[in-house]
Amino acid sequence: MAKHKHEQKKWDALKGVLGQQPHLEVRSPAAQRLLSTCNGARSVGECVRAESQLGSQAWQLSLEHPLGNRCPKCQRPHRRGHHLGNESRPGSFCAPRLAHDCCTKGAGFESRSSPFPGTSPRPPEPQGSSPCLPAGRSSRSFPSVGKARRLLTLFPLCTRCLGCESPRLIQEANLGPTIWLGDTRSPGQWPAGVLAADLRSRSGARSALVSFPTTLETAPGRIQQVSRTQTSPSEVSRFESGPTAPFPFPLGSLLCEGFPFGPKGARAALRHRGRPDAAPSPTRSPGQPLPTGQTRPSREPAGTAASGTWRPPGPWDQLRLPPWLVPLHYELELWPRLRPNESWASTLTFTGRVNITVRCTVATARLLLHSLFLDCERAEVRGPLPSGAEDRTVGRVPVDDVWFASDMQYMVLELGGTLQPGSRYELQLSFSSLVYQDLREGLFFNVYTDQGERRALLASQMEPTFARSVFPCFDEPALKATFNITIIHHPSYVALSNMPKLGQSTKRDVNGSMWTITTFSTTPPMPTYLVAFAICDYDHVDRTERGKQIRIWARKDAITNGNADFALNITGPIFSFLEDLFNISYPLPKTDIIALPTFDNSAMENWGLLIFDESLLLMQPNDQVTDKKAVISFILSHEIGHQWFGNLVTMNWWNDIWLKEGFASYFEFGVINYFNPEFPRNEIFFSNILHNVLSEDHALVSRAVSLKVENFTETSEINELFDLFTYNKGASLARMLSSFLNENLFISALKSYLKTFSYSNAEQDDLWRHFQMVIDDQNKILLPATVKSIMDSWTHQSGFPVITLNVSTGVIKQEPFYLGKVKNETLLTHNDTWIIPILWIKNGTTQSLVWLDKSSKIFPEMKVSASDHDWVILNLNVTGYYRVNYDQLGWKKLNQQLEKDPKGIPVIHRLQLIDDAFSLSKNNYIEIETALDLTKYLAEEDEIIVWYAVLVNLITKDLVFDVNSYDMYPLLKKYLLKRLISIWNMYSTVIRENMATLQDDYLALVALEKLFETACWLGLEDCLQLSRELFKNWANHPENEIPSPIKSVILCYGIALGSDEEWDFLLNMYANKTKEEERIQLAYAMSCSKNPWILNRYMEYAITASPFTFNETNIIEVVAASEVGRYIAKDFLVNNWQAVSKRYGTQSLVTLMYIIGRTISTDLQITELQQFFSNMLEEHQRLTVHAKLQTIKNKNLENKMRNARMTAWLRKNT
């Protein structure tokens, strides 16, 4: 059994957690099957295979990380204190109080009284003290919501009533192992003994803890015993199924008897916090029809009714809605309780009503629609509706039950009658929920400062699947409908939505406060993810373009200062250009664009109400030396492009999201090129888009841009599609398609596609059919296969090919590009062959398009002679999505041409040659010497974007921080400075004299920072002196800002070359800055000091009270990112390990591994660190770190070999 040791531990954990708790009963069929299989298994392997077949990440967590019995902070054992583990730190979180009181200081946790016998309970805390669940610490508030560590470290046991916040006597009760661990939405519902036993979840800890709780039920005998002997009768007078748990729990651990929301469960109480006037809801027997206006219990786990009844598998277990109903129209009313001049909490409440007109397609007595984090107050179904005007006197279909299947985020209505196919019905639903601060999904609010006052606004983000958290709906992109939207808001605010305001009225609430009711015109048919609202106290600027109003809304300060003027001036012309290009007018009567103080999604294309982060929309009118104009132009072009790609024509489902994101990204460049014909379109596309995605798109670690619908099993997988491949690879493939057709045919096909599918949905194959129709109608362009066959080879496969040309024989072969040229046959998911269009040039002349439609092919015309003037470059303008390799003679010919006449090769291809060569050498396709040979000509290179490509490929972090490269540094310095001085002199003169001349040179603004950084790193005295001058001038006159393209470098070298005085100045500037991006820039600059005492003082902030608002562990990381600081950071972390690990837990280990990767090079250093870790870390942490050390050791060996060859080459060529 030795080789099955890990599996044996999992099996033992299974028995220990489930088999030895007689008071718990397994209710889930999946759990029963697994337990039965494992108990009867003939081997551990059978049990493990059974578990893997059920595919439960949550179950794996509970098996792999059973309860421990030591405090993770001080390592003291608990006699009865159970620990709940997670994926990173098994058995390390103390359930009674998360950690000993001695270990919680400074960690952000309140001490918790132990509910276990044998420990000393603390006195009850006074009523009215701070709640046990910190305000705003919802698991939804963090980007890593799927991580168990975030949940378990942020949400300790709640021993307070969620209603009145008074401490409960449960802390003195002996409940044995039945301890309840909660989170902010479902507090007190999770037995500490088991993380999750519902085996269908694969979405990680958040789903396990929120959507799929344990299906273990306290047996009746246990309930009676607890009730009789351990808790007062008033505390356990009611038992109920929790809001998301199919087992009863004692109310004493959740709610006081005196709090009026007992029957509704913990989450309902949490939602009603701050609403003491709310009345209790009547109870209802299971199966009894839901009376009008009654509040339902909150969400239930998948397959579980509100009454706690187990449901058999059904359509609620599927990711896609069943095709029973088609939504036609929504009447939506929302009432967020946002008031001005309040001390806004981390959450606000909102209520709403929605009437959805649907058409029935299949006879059904059950309705499914999406709902997430909503409490259903009322549910009615009316119909069938007459075919003419709506008649409110129509019949009613009884609603027998409403329950929630939270696995796939459904609300299920069980009807007392059957809906008939072909008939229309109206679903009438009332609901309530929370608005979270700074969540930026669903409905959220921002708190900000404007004109010296603290204010708040509310906005929405529905894409991709967050509309269901705002109102019950059919939340799939193909289910388009029209919307009539009504917003109830405070009179001092303005309400915005997709359509123009239709009218306003007022209403008075129960407290006598007046509210404004704003109604909006009916929208065109659109998916739920485009529904948008905003409630704000903003001002705006406006203009009219072709009779349609365009308004940009922003903080009043920003509007007054003219920060929105540039965006306003270009928005209208962008709309007009795209209207003319596609020959389809923008269909809405207005466009509002709102700038939020913070918006994690950057920008969103909601029809008629575009939402931006203000940093991507606003700019100072007098800030001429910045790339802000280009950035704003790109993003506005992208979001306006979505008004056609995505809004007018929507993908049928999220598997083809690239149809909107890829084409919107591609047309960013067409728009900007139209307004500025001199715009270097190919070079910027290569630098911004193609280089980035080719660097990440490796066949074994990436994904295809178009996926099969059946590959999706969870909602969380949809969110993962908004990545580099969808945007950048999608844009690159659209560009390649345009290149081998031609721009006219490309636009003609898109016009036909957009016209045909307006206000409807399309799939990828629909697009290919329209391209094929255009191809078939002409005879100039011949393709080797259909458009579908060609493009499917690119959209259905991950990765990209590298093609290799032998210039002596004319043979081209293709193969998938792999990291390190390492191929793993077991991981391949594609056929390794693409249909590749090859545009090419020979001796500077463009040649005819050829196709590589098999693994290899001969093209005699590509052979070159022995003449020095004969050379070939494949992939004209780098429009193909692949890399190009040549045989040794081919690279030699290109190098000779560069040294003889670099201008004879276009700029885009000088970029391409550098980028391809260094990428191929890094991954063992060619020798490093071949790539280095291409840099010999650089003394004659005056294009800064080419220098940028050289520097980002050559001066990498691996090179800068590799201790094995020190003997190479003087050679590299001499070699590069000899070639770099000319381009440096050109741009340093511009910086000193008039940098405003670069305001329209986007390539220079992008590349200048890297040039400046490298020149200073190489010790160029003029660069260091210029850094001193600019830093000193800014320190003496802070109102004179350093030009943004070089500000980070100037700040860093100003500190590196300065003393304590400069460092203290930057610290004071940090304290006075309000914008987070500025504060982070200053924080990073402070790590550039070369004085050890300053860096140690800086890192002390990571374990003491800190003025820094970003994660303080970043302080240690940024210090470690400097050449001097990396050793100091390692020593600091080792010497202060207990304090750092106590405060930051697992994150400190992540930081440590980040640092040691930059500081060790010898086997002796690795041995010393292994000895240190053996004494300081737990066993599972030691295994993780030792694996990291082995990786570092292997990388060091690889770097030594690479650096030795580079050093030899530099000696020969310097």
mmCIF file of C-alpha atoms in Angstrom, residues 322-598:
data_model
loop_
_atom_site.group_PDB
_atom_site.id
_atom_site.type_symbol
_atom_site.label_atom_id
_atom_site.label_comp_id
_atom_site.label_asym_id
_atom_site.label_seq_id
_atom_site.Cartn_x
_atom_site.Cartn_y
_atom_site.Cartn_z
ATOM 1 C CA PRO A 322 -34.940 23.830 -20.709
ATOM 2 C CA PRO A 323 -36.667 25.089 -23.895
ATOM 3 C CA TRP A 324 -40.115 25.240 -22.305
ATOM 4 C CA LEU A 325 -40.561 29.004 -22.270
ATOM 5 C CA VAL A 326 -39.430 31.873 -24.474
ATOM 6 C CA PRO A 327 -39.373 35.336 -22.836
ATOM 7 C CA LEU A 328 -40.975 38.079 -24.898
ATOM 8 C CA HIS A 329 -41.092 41.123 -22.640
ATOM 9 C CA TYR A 330 -40.016 42.250 -19.158
ATOM 10 C CA GLU A 331 -41.700 44.925 -17.041
ATOM 11 C CA LEU A 332 -38.968 45.553 -14.488
ATOM 12 C CA GLU A 333 -39.077 47.848 -11.452
ATOM 13 C CA LEU A 334 -36.133 48.259 -9.066
ATOM 14 C CA TRP A 335 -35.985 50.235 -5.838
ATOM 15 C CA PRO A 336 -32.471 50.469 -4.323
ATOM 16 C CA ARG A 337 -32.486 52.225 -0.932
ATOM 17 C CA LEU A 338 -29.640 54.588 -1.785
ATOM 18 C CA ARG A 339 -29.884 57.934 -0.018
ATOM 19 C CA PRO A 340 -27.417 60.833 0.019
ATOM 20 C CA ASN A 341 -25.639 62.065 3.124
ATOM 21 C CA GLU A 342 -25.694 58.683 4.837
ATOM 22 C CA SER A 343 -22.923 56.648 6.392
ATOM 23 C CA TRP A 344 -23.119 53.980 3.738
ATOM 24 C CA ALA A 345 -22.589 50.483 5.016
ATOM 25 C CA SER A 346 -20.962 47.761 3.001
ATOM 26 C CA THR A 347 -24.371 46.717 1.693
ATOM 27 C CA LEU A 348 -27.681 48.320 0.787
ATOM 28 C CA THR A 349 -30.990 46.626 0.283
ATOM 29 C CA PHE A 350 -33.106 46.770 -2.819
ATOM 30 C CA THR A 351 -36.517 45.443 -3.717
ATOM 31 C CA GLY A 352 -38.011 44.820 -7.107
ATOM 32 C CA ARG A 353 -40.837 43.478 -9.189
ATOM 33 C CA VAL A 354 -40.735 41.898 -12.595
ATOM 34 C CA ASN A 355 -43.542 40.785 -14.874
ATOM 35 C CA ILE A 356 -42.243 38.534 -17.629
ATOM 36 C CA THR A 357 -44.391 37.745 -20.649
ATOM 37 C CA VAL A 358 -43.432 34.323 -21.991
ATOM 38 C CA ARG A 359 -44.553 32.015 -24.745
ATOM 39 C CA CYS A 360 -44.897 28.361 -23.838
ATOM 40 C CA THR A 361 -43.335 25.930 -26.321
ATOM 41 C CA VAL A 362 -43.685 22.651 -24.407
ATOM 42 C CA ALA A 363 -46.505 21.682 -22.045
ATOM 43 C CA THR A 364 -45.171 21.946 -18.502
ATOM 44 C CA ALA A 365 -46.323 22.238 -14.906
ATOM 45 C CA ARG A 366 -42.917 23.443 -13.753
ATOM 46 C CA LEU A 367 -41.080 26.682 -14.588
ATOM 47 C CA LEU A 368 -37.346 27.318 -14.383
ATOM 48 C CA LEU A 369 -35.699 30.721 -14.573
ATOM 49 C CA HIS A 370 -32.466 32.091 -13.233
ATOM 50 C CA SER A 371 -32.181 33.584 -9.761
ATOM 51 C CA LEU A 372 -29.084 34.159 -7.644
ATOM 52 C CA PHE A 373 -28.961 35.673 -4.135
ATOM 53 C CA LEU A 374 -32.567 36.840 -4.450
ATOM 54 C CA ASP A 375 -35.333 36.371 -1.888
ATOM 55 C CA CYS A 376 -38.616 35.734 -3.624
ATOM 56 C CA GLU A 377 -41.425 37.663 -1.923
ATOM 57 C CA ARG A 378 -44.285 36.774 -4.265
ATOM 58 C CA ALA A 379 -44.803 34.532 -7.272
ATOM 59 C CA GLU A 380 -47.850 34.356 -9.532
ATOM 60 C CA VAL A 381 -48.498 33.022 -13.025
ATOM 61 C CA ARG A 382 -51.303 34.542 -15.094
ATOM 62 C CA GLY A 383 -52.622 33.304 -18.385
ATOM 63 C CA PRO A 384 -53.126 32.204 -20.967
ATOM 64 C CA LEU A 385 -53.016 35.770 -22.201
ATOM 65 C CA PRO A 386 -55.280 36.797 -25.065
ATOM 66 C CA SER A 387 -53.597 37.252 -28.412
ATOM 67 C CA GLY A 388 -54.496 40.960 -28.481
ATOM 68 C CA ALA A 389 -53.871 43.613 -25.865
ATOM 69 C CA GLU A 390 -53.030 42.424 -22.379
ATOM 70 C CA ASP A 391 -56.021 41.757 -20.158
ATOM 71 C CA ARG A 392 -55.401 41.813 -16.428
ATOM 72 C CA THR A 393 -58.586 39.844 -15.816
ATOM 73 C CA VAL A 394 -57.165 36.673 -17.357
ATOM 74 C CA GLY A 395 -56.934 33.489 -15.381
ATOM 75 C CA ARG A 396 -54.348 32.447 -12.860
ATOM 76 C CA VAL A 397 -52.255 29.268 -12.758
ATOM 77 C CA PRO A 398 -51.728 28.277 -9.091
ATOM 78 C CA VAL A 399 -48.152 28.283 -7.784
ATOM 79 C CA ASP A 400 -47.868 25.353 -5.377
ATOM 80 C CA ASP A 401 -44.246 25.781 -4.459
ATOM 81 C CA VAL A 402 -41.187 27.921 -5.122
ATOM 82 C CA TRP A 403 -37.744 26.522 -4.483
ATOM 83 C CA PHE A 404 -34.209 27.269 -5.535
ATOM 84 C CA ALA A 405 -31.639 25.047 -7.211
ATOM 85 C CA SER A 406 -28.519 27.007 -6.410
ATOM 86 C CA ASP A 407 -26.135 24.642 -8.217
ATOM 87 C CA MET A 408 -27.164 26.040 -11.583
ATOM 88 C CA GLN A 409 -28.752 29.166 -10.070
ATOM 89 C CA TYR A 410 -32.398 28.441 -10.819
ATOM 90 C CA MET A 411 -35.669 29.461 -9.245
ATOM 91 C CA VAL A 412 -38.194 26.671 -9.738
ATOM 92 C CA LEU A 413 -41.953 27.275 -9.704
ATOM 93 C CA GLU A 414 -44.096 24.184 -9.162
ATOM 94 C CA LEU A 415 -47.507 24.884 -10.688
ATOM 95 C CA GLY A 416 -50.947 23.583 -9.874
ATOM 96 C CA GLY A 417 -51.786 23.459 -13.579
ATOM 97 C CA THR A 418 -50.140 22.898 -16.940
ATOM 98 C CA LEU A 419 -49.025 25.616 -19.334
ATOM 99 C CA GLN A 420 -50.084 24.945 -22.901
ATOM 100 C CA PRO A 421 -47.812 25.162 -25.951
ATOM 101 C CA GLY A 422 -48.392 28.209 -28.127
ATOM 102 C CA SER A 423 -50.006 30.204 -25.315
ATOM 103 C CA ARG A 424 -48.571 33.281 -23.648
ATOM 104 C CA TYR A 425 -48.344 33.715 -19.888
ATOM 105 C CA GLU A 426 -47.150 36.374 -17.479
ATOM 106 C CA LEU A 427 -44.887 35.530 -14.553
ATOM 107 C CA GLN A 428 -45.245 38.063 -11.744
ATOM 108 C CA LEU A 429 -42.426 38.023 -9.206
ATOM 109 C CA SER A 430 -41.479 40.266 -6.294
ATOM 110 C CA PHE A 431 -38.050 39.960 -4.751
ATOM 111 C CA SER A 432 -35.408 41.595 -2.564
ATOM 112 C CA SER A 433 -31.653 41.366 -2.193
ATOM 113 C CA LEU A 434 -28.523 43.306 -1.366
ATOM 114 C CA VAL A 435 -26.416 45.838 -3.245
ATOM 115 C CA TYR A 436 -22.750 45.330 -2.451
ATOM 116 C CA GLN A 437 -20.134 48.048 -2.352
ATOM 117 C CA ASP A 438 -17.364 47.839 -4.936
ATOM 118 C CA LEU A 439 -18.442 44.382 -6.038
ATOM 119 C CA ARG A 440 -18.832 45.357 -9.676
ATOM 120 C CA GLU A 441 -21.062 42.489 -10.582
ATOM 121 C CA GLY A 442 -24.828 42.563 -10.571
ATOM 122 C CA LEU A 443 -25.996 45.694 -8.783
ATOM 123 C CA PHE A 444 -23.253 47.498 -6.829
ATOM 124 C CA PHE A 445 -22.389 50.902 -5.461
ATOM 125 C CA ASN A 446 -19.268 53.055 -5.306
ATOM 126 C CA VAL A 447 -18.372 55.547 -2.594
ATOM 127 C CA TYR A 448 -16.207 58.408 -3.818
ATOM 128 C CA THR A 449 -15.276 62.043 -3.189
ATOM 129 C CA ASP A 450 -16.508 64.865 -5.415
ATOM 130 C CA GLN A 451 -16.142 68.589 -4.781
ATOM 131 C CA GLY A 452 -14.771 67.759 -1.350
ATOM 132 C CA GLU A 453 -17.806 65.717 -0.304
ATOM 133 C CA ARG A 454 -18.225 61.996 0.187
ATOM 134 C CA ARG A 455 -20.875 60.620 -2.159
ATOM 135 C CA ALA A 456 -22.210 57.336 -3.494
ATOM 136 C CA LEU A 457 -23.553 56.030 -6.784
ATOM 137 C CA LEU A 458 -25.123 52.792 -7.906
ATOM 138 C CA ALA A 459 -24.482 50.958 -11.176
ATOM 139 C CA SER A 460 -24.868 47.534 -12.731
ATOM 140 C CA GLN A 461 -22.741 44.899 -14.439
ATOM 141 C CA MET A 462 -24.853 42.065 -15.835
ATOM 142 C CA GLU A 463 -22.359 40.359 -18.149
ATOM 143 C CA PRO A 464 -22.036 37.490 -18.340
ATOM 144 C CA THR A 465 -24.433 35.929 -15.805
ATOM 145 C CA PHE A 466 -25.120 38.543 -13.151
ATOM 146 C CA ALA A 467 -28.541 39.766 -14.298
ATOM 147 C CA ARG A 468 -29.970 36.841 -12.325
ATOM 148 C CA SER A 469 -28.593 38.390 -9.129
ATOM 149 C CA VAL A 470 -30.609 41.571 -9.809
ATOM 150 C CA PHE A 471 -33.935 40.166 -10.987
ATOM 151 C CA PRO A 472 -35.317 36.704 -11.828
ATOM 152 C CA CYS A 473 -34.878 36.244 -15.551
ATOM 153 C CA PHE A 474 -34.063 33.935 -18.416
ATOM 154 C CA ASP A 475 -30.379 34.764 -18.293
ATOM 155 C CA GLU A 476 -29.029 33.359 -21.555
ATOM 156 C CA PRO A 477 -27.853 35.457 -24.526
ATOM 157 C CA ALA A 478 -30.187 33.779 -27.049
ATOM 158 C CA LEU A 479 -33.301 34.589 -25.009
ATOM 159 C CA LYS A 480 -33.734 38.158 -26.187
ATOM 160 C CA ALA A 481 -36.743 40.219 -25.121
ATOM 161 C CA THR A 482 -37.866 43.818 -24.855
ATOM 162 C CA PHE A 483 -37.682 45.667 -21.543
ATOM 163 C CA ASN A 484 -39.678 48.420 -19.878
ATOM 164 C CA ILE A 485 -37.541 49.549 -16.972
ATOM 165 C CA THR A 486 -38.578 51.641 -13.972
ATOM 166 C CA ILE A 487 -36.130 52.882 -11.343
ATOM 167 C CA ILE A 488 -37.240 54.286 -7.965
ATOM 168 C CA HIS A 489 -34.566 56.549 -6.540
ATOM 169 C CA HIS A 490 -33.945 59.471 -4.215
ATOM 170 C CA PRO A 491 -34.971 62.829 -5.761
ATOM 171 C CA SER A 492 -31.427 64.189 -5.487
ATOM 172 C CA TYR A 493 -30.112 61.520 -7.849
ATOM 173 C CA VAL A 494 -30.525 61.017 -11.576
ATOM 174 C CA ALA A 495 -31.405 57.582 -12.932
ATOM 175 C CA LEU A 496 -30.031 56.282 -16.231
ATOM 176 C CA SER A 497 -30.828 53.151 -18.202
ATOM 177 C CA ASN A 498 -30.575 51.745 -21.720
ATOM 178 C CA MET A 499 -33.305 53.946 -23.183
ATOM 179 C CA PRO A 500 -34.306 57.611 -22.845
ATOM 180 C CA LYS A 501 -36.381 58.731 -19.889
ATOM 181 C CA LEU A 502 -40.091 58.397 -20.620
ATOM 182 C CA GLY A 503 -41.528 60.080 -17.541
ATOM 183 C CA GLN A 504 -41.217 60.765 -13.817
ATOM 184 C CA SER A 505 -43.522 60.709 -10.814
ATOM 185 C CA THR A 506 -43.124 60.552 -7.050
ATOM 186 C CA LYS A 507 -44.125 58.229 -4.234
ATOM 187 C CA ARG A 508 -43.938 58.314 -0.452
ATOM 188 C CA ASP A 509 -42.576 55.350 1.501
ATOM 189 C CA VAL A 510 -43.868 54.066 4.850
ATOM 190 C CA ASN A 511 -41.557 56.474 6.701
ATOM 191 C CA GLY A 512 -42.884 59.468 4.817
ATOM 192 C CA SER A 513 -39.787 59.932 2.651
ATOM 193 C CA MET A 514 -40.312 61.013 -0.952
ATOM 194 C CA TRP A 515 -38.879 58.993 -3.821
ATOM 195 C CA THR A 516 -38.763 59.644 -7.556
ATOM 196 C CA ILE A 517 -40.070 57.076 -10.025
ATOM 197 C CA THR A 518 -38.282 57.270 -13.389
ATOM 198 C CA THR A 519 -39.602 55.205 -16.271
ATOM 199 C CA PHE A 520 -37.760 54.540 -19.519
ATOM 200 C CA SER A 521 -38.836 53.791 -23.083
ATOM 201 C CA THR A 522 -39.084 50.233 -24.349
ATOM 202 C CA THR A 523 -35.820 48.700 -25.470
ATOM 203 C CA PRO A 524 -35.262 46.764 -28.680
ATOM 204 C CA PRO A 525 -35.028 42.979 -28.217
ATOM 205 C CA MET A 526 -31.842 42.332 -26.277
ATOM 206 C CA PRO A 527 -30.323 39.755 -23.928
ATOM 207 C CA THR A 528 -30.411 40.206 -20.173
ATOM 208 C CA TYR A 529 -26.648 40.791 -19.975
ATOM 209 C CA LEU A 530 -27.116 44.173 -21.698
ATOM 210 C CA VAL A 531 -29.681 45.517 -19.212
ATOM 211 C CA ALA A 532 -28.104 48.464 -17.408
ATOM 212 C CA PHE A 533 -28.879 51.089 -14.786
ATOM 213 C CA ALA A 534 -27.073 53.826 -12.921
ATOM 214 C CA ILE A 535 -28.208 56.097 -10.094
ATOM 215 C CA CYS A 536 -25.842 58.965 -9.471
ATOM 216 C CA ASP A 537 -25.286 62.582 -8.511
ATOM 217 C CA TYR A 538 -23.252 63.345 -11.632
ATOM 218 C CA ASP A 539 -23.030 66.115 -14.185
ATOM 219 C CA HIS A 540 -22.638 65.602 -17.922
ATOM 220 C CA VAL A 541 -21.507 67.077 -21.222
ATOM 221 C CA ASP A 542 -23.383 66.330 -24.414
ATOM 222 C CA ARG A 543 -23.489 66.707 -28.169
ATOM 223 C CA THR A 544 -25.693 65.511 -31.011
ATOM 224 C CA GLU A 545 -24.451 63.228 -33.783
ATOM 225 C CA ARG A 546 -26.763 62.605 -36.718
ATOM 226 C CA GLY A 547 -29.746 63.628 -34.644
ATOM 227 C CA LYS A 548 -28.951 61.357 -31.679
ATOM 228 C CA GLN A 549 -27.893 62.602 -28.282
ATOM 229 C CA ILE A 550 -24.565 61.552 -26.768
ATOM 230 C CA ARG A 551 -23.929 62.353 -23.110
ATOM 231 C CA ILE A 552 -20.887 61.621 -20.964
ATOM 232 C CA TRP A 553 -21.578 61.521 -17.225
ATOM 233 C CA ALA A 554 -18.837 61.959 -14.628
ATOM 234 C CA ARG A 555 -18.035 63.489 -11.275
ATOM 235 C CA LYS A 556 -18.915 67.163 -11.213
ATOM 236 C CA ASP A 557 -15.279 68.057 -10.610
ATOM 237 C CA ALA A 558 -14.261 66.149 -13.725
ATOM 238 C CA ILE A 559 -16.928 67.747 -15.899
ATOM 239 C CA THR A 560 -16.019 71.233 -14.655
ATOM 240 C CA ASN A 561 -12.340 70.607 -15.402
ATOM 241 C CA GLY A 562 -13.086 69.443 -18.950
ATOM 242 C CA ASN A 563 -11.874 65.898 -18.334
ATOM 243 C CA ALA A 564 -14.665 64.384 -20.458
ATOM 244 C CA ASP A 565 -14.232 66.689 -23.471
ATOM 245 C CA PHE A 566 -11.838 64.532 -25.470
ATOM 246 C CA ALA A 567 -14.009 61.427 -25.134
ATOM 247 C CA LEU A 568 -17.119 63.401 -26.086
ATOM 248 C CA ASN A 569 -15.462 64.832 -29.182
ATOM 249 C CA ILE A 570 -14.489 61.452 -30.625
ATOM 250 C CA THR A 571 -17.545 59.375 -29.631
ATOM 251 C CA GLY A 572 -19.879 60.774 -32.283
ATOM 252 C CA PRO A 573 -17.449 60.389 -35.181
ATOM 253 C CA ILE A 574 -16.747 56.777 -34.141
ATOM 254 C CA PHE A 575 -20.477 56.004 -34.272
ATOM 255 C CA SER A 576 -20.761 57.658 -37.669
ATOM 256 C CA PHE A 577 -17.783 55.787 -39.105
ATOM 257 C CA LEU A 578 -19.122 52.385 -38.037
ATOM 258 C CA GLU A 579 -22.617 53.211 -39.262
ATOM 259 C CA ASP A 580 -21.187 53.990 -42.691
ATOM 260 C CA LEU A 581 -18.829 51.015 -42.659
ATOM 261 C CA PHE A 582 -21.569 48.460 -41.947
ATOM 262 C CA ASN A 583 -24.372 50.386 -43.646
ATOM 263 C CA ILE A 584 -26.544 49.896 -40.549
ATOM 264 C CA SER A 585 -27.642 52.859 -38.454
ATOM 265 C CA TYR A 586 -27.272 52.759 -34.693
ATOM 266 C CA PRO A 587 -30.823 51.876 -33.653
ATOM 267 C CA LEU A 588 -31.138 53.601 -30.257
ATOM 268 C CA PRO A 589 -32.154 57.254 -29.918
ATOM 269 C CA LYS A 590 -29.419 58.120 -27.425
ATOM 270 C CA THR A 591 -26.141 56.983 -25.902
ATOM 271 C CA ASP A 592 -25.100 57.656 -22.324
ATOM 272 C CA ILE A 593 -21.534 56.926 -21.220
ATOM 273 C CA ILE A 594 -20.861 57.011 -17.491
ATOM 274 C CA ALA A 595 -17.439 57.120 -15.803
ATOM 275 C CA LEU A 596 -17.327 55.271 -12.476
ATOM 276 C CA PRO A 597 -14.651 56.057 -9.886
ATOM 277 C CA THR A 598 -13.708 52.370 -9.901
#
